[in-house]
mmCIF file of C-alpha atoms in Angstrom:
data_model
loop_
_atom_site.group_PDB
_atom_site.id
_atom_site.type_symbol
_atom_site.label_atom_id
_atom_site.label_comp_id
_atom_site.label_asym_id
_atom_site.label_seq_id
_atom_site.Cartn_x
_atom_site.Cartn_y
_atom_site.Cartn_z
ATOM 1 C CA MET A 1202 17.569 -18.841 49.725
ATOM 2 C CA ARG A 1203 19.080 -21.571 47.731
ATOM 3 C CA HIS A 1204 15.548 -22.426 45.802
ATOM 4 C CA SER A 1205 15.290 -18.534 45.173
ATOM 5 C CA PHE A 1206 18.665 -18.574 43.569
ATOM 6 C CA THR A 1207 17.828 -21.609 41.498
ATOM 7 C CA LEU A 1208 14.815 -20.325 40.136
ATOM 8 C CA VAL A 1209 16.490 -16.950 39.186
ATOM 9 C CA PHE A 1210 19.182 -19.035 37.259
ATOM 10 C CA ILE A 1211 16.382 -21.014 35.461
ATOM 11 C CA ILE A 1212 14.731 -17.967 34.455
ATOM 12 C CA LEU A 1213 17.833 -16.419 33.312
ATOM 13 C CA PHE A 1214 18.576 -19.603 31.387
ATOM 14 C CA LEU A 1215 15.202 -19.692 29.720
ATOM 15 C CA ALA A 1216 15.231 -16.138 28.581
ATOM 16 C CA GLN A 1217 18.718 -16.359 27.175
ATOM 17 C CA PHE A 1218 17.617 -19.657 25.375
ATOM 18 C CA ALA A 1219 14.256 -17.611 24.346
ATOM 19 C CA CYS A 1220 16.802 -14.852 22.735
ATOM 20 C CA ALA A 1221 19.005 -17.182 20.941
ATOM 21 C CA GLN A 1222 15.998 -19.143 19.424
ATOM 22 C CA ASP A 1223 14.484 -15.551 18.385
ATOM 23 C CA ASP A 1224 17.794 -14.664 16.763
ATOM 24 C CA GLN A 1225 18.025 -17.962 14.950
ATOM 25 C CA THR A 1226 14.563 -17.908 13.576
ATOM 26 C CA ALA A 1227 14.140 -17.092 9.932
ATOM 27 C CA ARG A 1228 12.630 -13.660 9.497
ATOM 28 C CA ASP A 1229 11.012 -14.219 6.104
ATOM 29 C CA ARG A 1230 8.293 -11.717 6.274
ATOM 30 C CA PHE A 1231 8.129 -7.782 6.273
ATOM 31 C CA ILE A 1232 6.209 -4.946 6.223
ATOM 32 C CA GLY A 1233 7.093 -1.166 4.973
ATOM 33 C CA GLY A 1234 6.451 1.542 3.090
ATOM 34 C CA THR A 1235 8.016 4.376 0.961
ATOM 35 C CA PHE A 1236 7.296 8.198 0.416
ATOM 36 C CA SER A 1237 7.895 10.845 -1.990
ATOM 37 C CA PHE A 1238 7.131 14.338 -2.388
ATOM 38 C CA GLY A 1239 8.202 16.985 -5.010
ATOM 39 C CA SER A 1240 7.514 20.497 -5.534
ATOM 40 C CA THR A 1241 8.583 22.638 -8.889
ATOM 41 C CA GLU A 1242 8.149 26.170 -9.795
ATOM 42 C CA ASN A 1243 8.599 27.794 -12.935
ATOM 43 C CA GLN A 1244 8.605 31.118 -13.992
ATOM 44 C CA THR A 1245 7.744 31.133 -17.761
ATOM 45 C CA SER A 1246 7.639 35.215 -17.933
ATOM 46 C CA ASN A 1247 7.591 38.301 -15.672
ATOM 47 C CA SER A 1248 3.900 37.542 -15.074
ATOM 48 C CA ASN A 1249 3.429 33.771 -15.827
ATOM 49 C CA SER A 1250 4.326 30.888 -13.316
ATOM 50 C CA THR A 1251 3.410 27.505 -12.757
ATOM 51 C CA ASN A 1252 3.932 25.191 -9.620
ATOM 52 C CA LEU A 1253 3.769 21.636 -9.373
ATOM 53 C CA THR A 1254 3.428 19.476 -6.456
ATOM 54 C CA ASN A 1255 3.403 15.782 -6.123
ATOM 55 C CA ILE A 1256 3.105 13.483 -3.098
ATOM 56 C CA ASN A 1257 3.290 9.390 -3.206
ATOM 57 C CA ILE A 1258 2.809 6.967 -0.369
ATOM 58 C CA SER A 1259 3.053 3.211 -0.933
ATOM 59 C CA PRO A 1260 2.904 0.761 2.267
ATOM 60 C CA TYR A 1261 3.577 -2.758 1.706
ATOM 61 C CA VAL A 1262 3.918 -6.319 2.908
ATOM 62 C CA GLY A 1263 6.178 -9.225 1.417
ATOM 63 C CA LYS A 1264 7.555 -12.339 1.992
ATOM 64 C CA ASP A 1265 11.104 -13.860 0.878
ATOM 65 C CA ILE A 1266 10.942 -16.895 -1.203
ATOM 66 C CA ASN A 1267 14.613 -17.316 -0.794
ATOM 67 C CA ASP A 1268 17.779 -15.237 -0.300
ATOM 68 C CA SER A 1269 17.515 -13.137 -3.546
ATOM 69 C CA TRP A 1270 13.860 -13.137 -4.244
ATOM 70 C CA SER A 1271 10.731 -11.705 -2.402
ATOM 71 C CA LEU A 1272 7.077 -11.319 -3.295
ATOM 72 C CA ILE A 1273 5.358 -7.718 -2.311
ATOM 73 C CA LEU A 1274 1.921 -6.520 -2.511
ATOM 74 C CA SER A 1275 1.671 -2.865 -2.167
ATOM 75 C CA PRO A 1276 -1.347 -0.309 -2.054
ATOM 76 C CA ASN A 1277 -0.570 3.034 -3.974
ATOM 77 C CA PHE A 1278 -1.870 6.453 -3.006
ATOM 78 C CA GLY A 1279 -0.973 9.677 -4.609
ATOM 79 C CA TYR A 1280 -1.780 13.274 -5.279
ATOM 80 C CA SER A 1281 -0.601 15.820 -7.256
ATOM 81 C CA LYS A 1282 -1.541 19.788 -7.944
ATOM 82 C CA ASN A 1283 -0.567 21.657 -11.027
ATOM 83 C CA LYS A 1284 -1.263 25.659 -10.605
ATOM 84 C CA SER A 1285 -0.553 27.981 -13.397
ATOM 85 C CA ASN A 1286 -1.193 31.963 -12.811
ATOM 86 C CA ASP A 1287 -0.936 35.085 -14.891
ATOM 87 C CA ASP A 1288 -0.674 37.944 -12.440
ATOM 88 C CA ARG A 1289 -1.000 40.326 -15.008
ATOM 89 C CA THR A 1290 -4.338 39.437 -15.938
ATOM 90 C CA GLY A 1291 -5.521 37.695 -12.779
ATOM 91 C CA PHE A 1292 -5.977 34.534 -14.485
ATOM 92 C CA GLU A 1293 -5.632 31.004 -12.577
ATOM 93 C CA ARG A 1294 -5.865 27.472 -13.481
ATOM 94 C CA LYS A 1295 -5.472 24.756 -11.045
ATOM 95 C CA THR A 1296 -5.813 20.772 -11.511
ATOM 96 C CA THR A 1297 -5.722 18.306 -8.743
ATOM 97 C CA THR A 1298 -5.570 14.738 -9.152
ATOM 98 C CA ASN A 1299 -6.185 11.854 -6.691
ATOM 99 C CA ILE A 1300 -4.608 8.425 -7.355
ATOM 100 C CA TYR A 1301 -5.029 5.166 -5.567
ATOM 101 C CA GLY A 1302 -4.276 1.545 -6.685
ATOM 102 C CA LEU A 1303 -2.274 -1.744 -6.202
ATOM 103 C CA SER A 1304 0.721 -3.501 -7.529
ATOM 104 C CA VAL A 1305 1.953 -6.703 -7.446
ATOM 105 C CA ALA A 1306 5.811 -7.093 -7.294
ATOM 106 C CA ALA A 1307 8.868 -9.579 -7.047
ATOM 107 C CA ARG A 1308 11.970 -8.127 -5.675
ATOM 108 C CA TYR A 1309 15.346 -9.587 -6.824
ATOM 109 C CA MET A 1310 18.420 -8.842 -4.506
ATOM 110 C CA ILE A 1311 21.579 -8.613 -6.561
ATOM 111 C CA ASN A 1312 24.272 -8.831 -3.766
ATOM 112 C CA PRO A 1313 21.954 -10.607 -0.727
ATOM 113 C CA LYS A 1314 24.938 -11.394 1.279
ATOM 114 C CA ASN A 1315 25.959 -7.766 1.719
ATOM 115 C CA ARG A 1316 24.914 -5.020 4.058
ATOM 116 C CA PHE A 1317 23.743 -2.781 1.289
ATOM 117 C CA ASN A 1318 21.915 -4.485 -1.539
ATOM 118 C CA ALA A 1319 20.958 -3.634 -4.708
ATOM 119 C CA PHE A 1320 17.670 -4.953 -6.204
ATOM 120 C CA LEU A 1321 15.397 -4.972 -9.038
ATOM 121 C CA ARG A 1322 11.619 -5.063 -8.655
ATOM 122 C CA PRO A 1323 9.466 -6.057 -11.582
ATOM 123 C CA SER A 1324 5.841 -5.509 -11.134
ATOM 124 C CA ILE A 1325 2.564 -4.818 -12.762
ATOM 125 C CA PHE A 1326 0.030 -2.381 -11.373
ATOM 126 C CA TYR A 1327 -3.414 -0.942 -11.674
ATOM 127 C CA SER A 1328 -4.668 2.502 -10.445
ATOM 128 C CA HIS A 1329 -7.627 4.833 -10.759
ATOM 129 C CA GLN A 1330 -7.404 8.339 -10.887
ATOM 130 C CA ARG A 1331 -9.733 11.246 -10.682
ATOM 131 C CA SER A 1332 -8.728 14.844 -11.622
ATOM 132 C CA LYS A 1333 -10.585 18.269 -11.129
ATOM 133 C CA THR A 1334 -9.615 21.521 -12.768
ATOM 134 C CA GLN A 1335 -10.691 25.034 -11.925
ATOM 135 C CA THR A 1336 -10.452 28.071 -13.456
ATOM 136 C CA ASN A 1337 -10.493 31.348 -11.277
ATOM 137 C CA ASN A 1338 -12.031 28.984 -8.729
ATOM 138 C CA ASN A 1339 -14.833 27.832 -10.703
ATOM 139 C CA PRO A 1340 -15.126 24.334 -11.714
ATOM 140 C CA THR A 1341 -14.463 23.790 -15.649
ATOM 141 C CA SER A 1342 -13.971 19.908 -15.819
ATOM 142 C CA GLU A 1343 -13.437 16.646 -14.007
ATOM 143 C CA THR A 1344 -12.279 13.416 -15.437
ATOM 144 C CA LYS A 1345 -11.706 9.731 -14.272
ATOM 145 C CA GLY A 1346 -9.783 7.103 -15.794
ATOM 146 C CA ASN A 1347 -7.893 3.854 -15.161
ATOM 147 C CA ILE A 1348 -4.310 3.191 -15.441
ATOM 148 C CA TYR A 1349 -2.723 -0.188 -15.741
ATOM 149 C CA GLY A 1350 0.595 -1.446 -16.923
ATOM 150 C CA GLY A 1351 4.195 -2.821 -15.702
ATOM 151 C CA SER A 1352 7.338 -1.753 -14.514
ATOM 152 C CA ILE A 1353 10.965 -2.841 -13.838
ATOM 153 C CA GLY A 1354 12.213 -0.708 -10.934
ATOM 154 C CA LEU A 1355 15.796 -0.024 -9.554
ATOM 155 C CA GLY A 1356 16.774 0.647 -5.878
ATOM 156 C CA GLY A 1357 18.928 -0.126 -2.822
ATOM 157 C CA ILE A 1358 18.389 -1.388 0.585
ATOM 158 C CA TYR A 1359 20.578 -1.099 3.790
ATOM 159 C CA ASN A 1360 20.438 -3.602 6.475
ATOM 160 C CA ILE A 1361 20.254 -1.444 9.688
ATOM 161 C CA SER A 1362 19.850 -4.542 11.927
ATOM 162 C CA ASP A 1363 18.243 -7.864 11.719
ATOM 163 C CA ARG A 1364 14.976 -6.529 11.956
ATOM 164 C CA TRP A 1365 15.042 -3.063 10.220
ATOM 165 C CA ARG A 1366 16.162 -1.799 6.770
ATOM 166 C CA ALA A 1367 16.282 1.670 5.018
ATOM 167 C CA LEU A 1368 15.617 1.792 1.553
ATOM 168 C CA ILE A 1369 15.528 3.779 -1.571
ATOM 169 C CA ASN A 1370 13.621 3.557 -5.129
ATOM 170 C CA ALA A 1371 15.611 5.027 -7.747
ATOM 171 C CA GLY A 1372 13.335 4.988 -10.713
ATOM 172 C CA SER A 1373 12.032 2.581 -13.269
ATOM 173 C CA LEU A 1374 11.640 1.482 -16.874
ATOM 174 C CA ARG A 1375 7.842 1.337 -17.178
ATOM 175 C CA TYR A 1376 5.054 0.859 -19.571
ATOM 176 C CA SER A 1377 1.325 1.959 -18.957
ATOM 177 C CA ARG A 1378 -2.009 2.431 -20.687
ATOM 178 C CA SER A 1379 -4.816 4.847 -19.422
ATOM 179 C CA ALA A 1380 -8.462 4.882 -20.498
ATOM 180 C CA ASN A 1381 -10.787 7.885 -19.682
ATOM 181 C CA LYS A 1382 -14.044 6.498 -18.294
ATOM 182 C CA ASP A 1383 -16.073 9.228 -19.836
ATOM 183 C CA SER A 1384 -14.910 8.693 -23.312
ATOM 184 C CA ASP A 1385 -13.169 6.383 -25.818
ATOM 185 C CA PHE A 1386 -9.753 8.347 -25.285
ATOM 186 C CA LYS A 1387 -7.066 6.053 -24.706
ATOM 187 C CA THR A 1388 -3.265 6.485 -24.216
ATOM 188 C CA SER A 1389 0.017 4.321 -23.862
ATOM 189 C CA THR A 1390 3.224 5.340 -22.415
ATOM 190 C CA PHE A 1391 6.604 3.773 -22.630
ATOM 191 C CA GLY A 1392 9.923 5.410 -21.147
ATOM 192 C CA ALA A 1393 12.426 5.339 -18.559
ATOM 193 C CA PHE A 1394 11.879 7.479 -15.409
ATOM 194 C CA PHE A 1395 15.100 8.361 -13.485
ATOM 195 C CA GLY A 1396 15.900 11.468 -11.493
ATOM 196 C CA LEU A 1397 15.199 13.405 -8.556
ATOM 197 C CA SER A 1398 11.343 13.491 -9.094
ATOM 198 C CA SER A 1399 11.516 9.619 -9.454
ATOM 199 C CA LEU A 1400 13.336 9.054 -5.829
ATOM 200 C CA SER A 1401 11.181 7.548 -3.049
ATOM 201 C CA TRP A 1402 12.541 6.881 0.413
ATOM 202 C CA GLY A 1403 11.251 4.242 3.078
ATOM 203 C CA VAL A 1404 11.821 1.848 5.858
ATOM 204 C CA GLU A 1405 11.297 -2.133 6.329
ATOM 205 C CA TYR A 1406 10.408 -4.207 9.359
ATOM 206 C CA ARG A 1407 11.085 -7.733 9.235
ATOM 207 C CA PHE A 1408 9.545 -10.302 11.384
#
């Protein structure tokens, strides 16, 4: 009986020691993802209407460099549908766009010791997009293109526990350049993208 109690005590002691070591281990790696969804409908006249739907998903992996800086690698996937109707004439036009790409980012925590942290997220990105347009359910055009550029994002992180975080991306200051693969047409865009359509939400797990 004495040996049984001794064995139980040793097991409990080792389990407690392992938990303490685990709590003290620096969790400098993390995985996570953000998601955004938006849908708007505009009635331009009694018979004309437009509807725009956007979905974006961005999983990511990262590593802390120190208390303030982290490096992040993130694939990006997006889908949008722009639909316009004229109920009076029966005219309908629908354009769907699929986007996939990759971004490399650094994340700077402005107040890393607080439970809620604001952050800046400079990044560079590349993506490929493919758009198809249909008029009255008949294919009319298809375009392919590449987009690349850089951005500085703004957001916040809330530390739920030592391992789990919730985060929000509030928007970004962004420059991008796009090129159509089927022609020499190129465009450049620079601007601030903040507002409800720029919000994305996510979670993060540290290990």
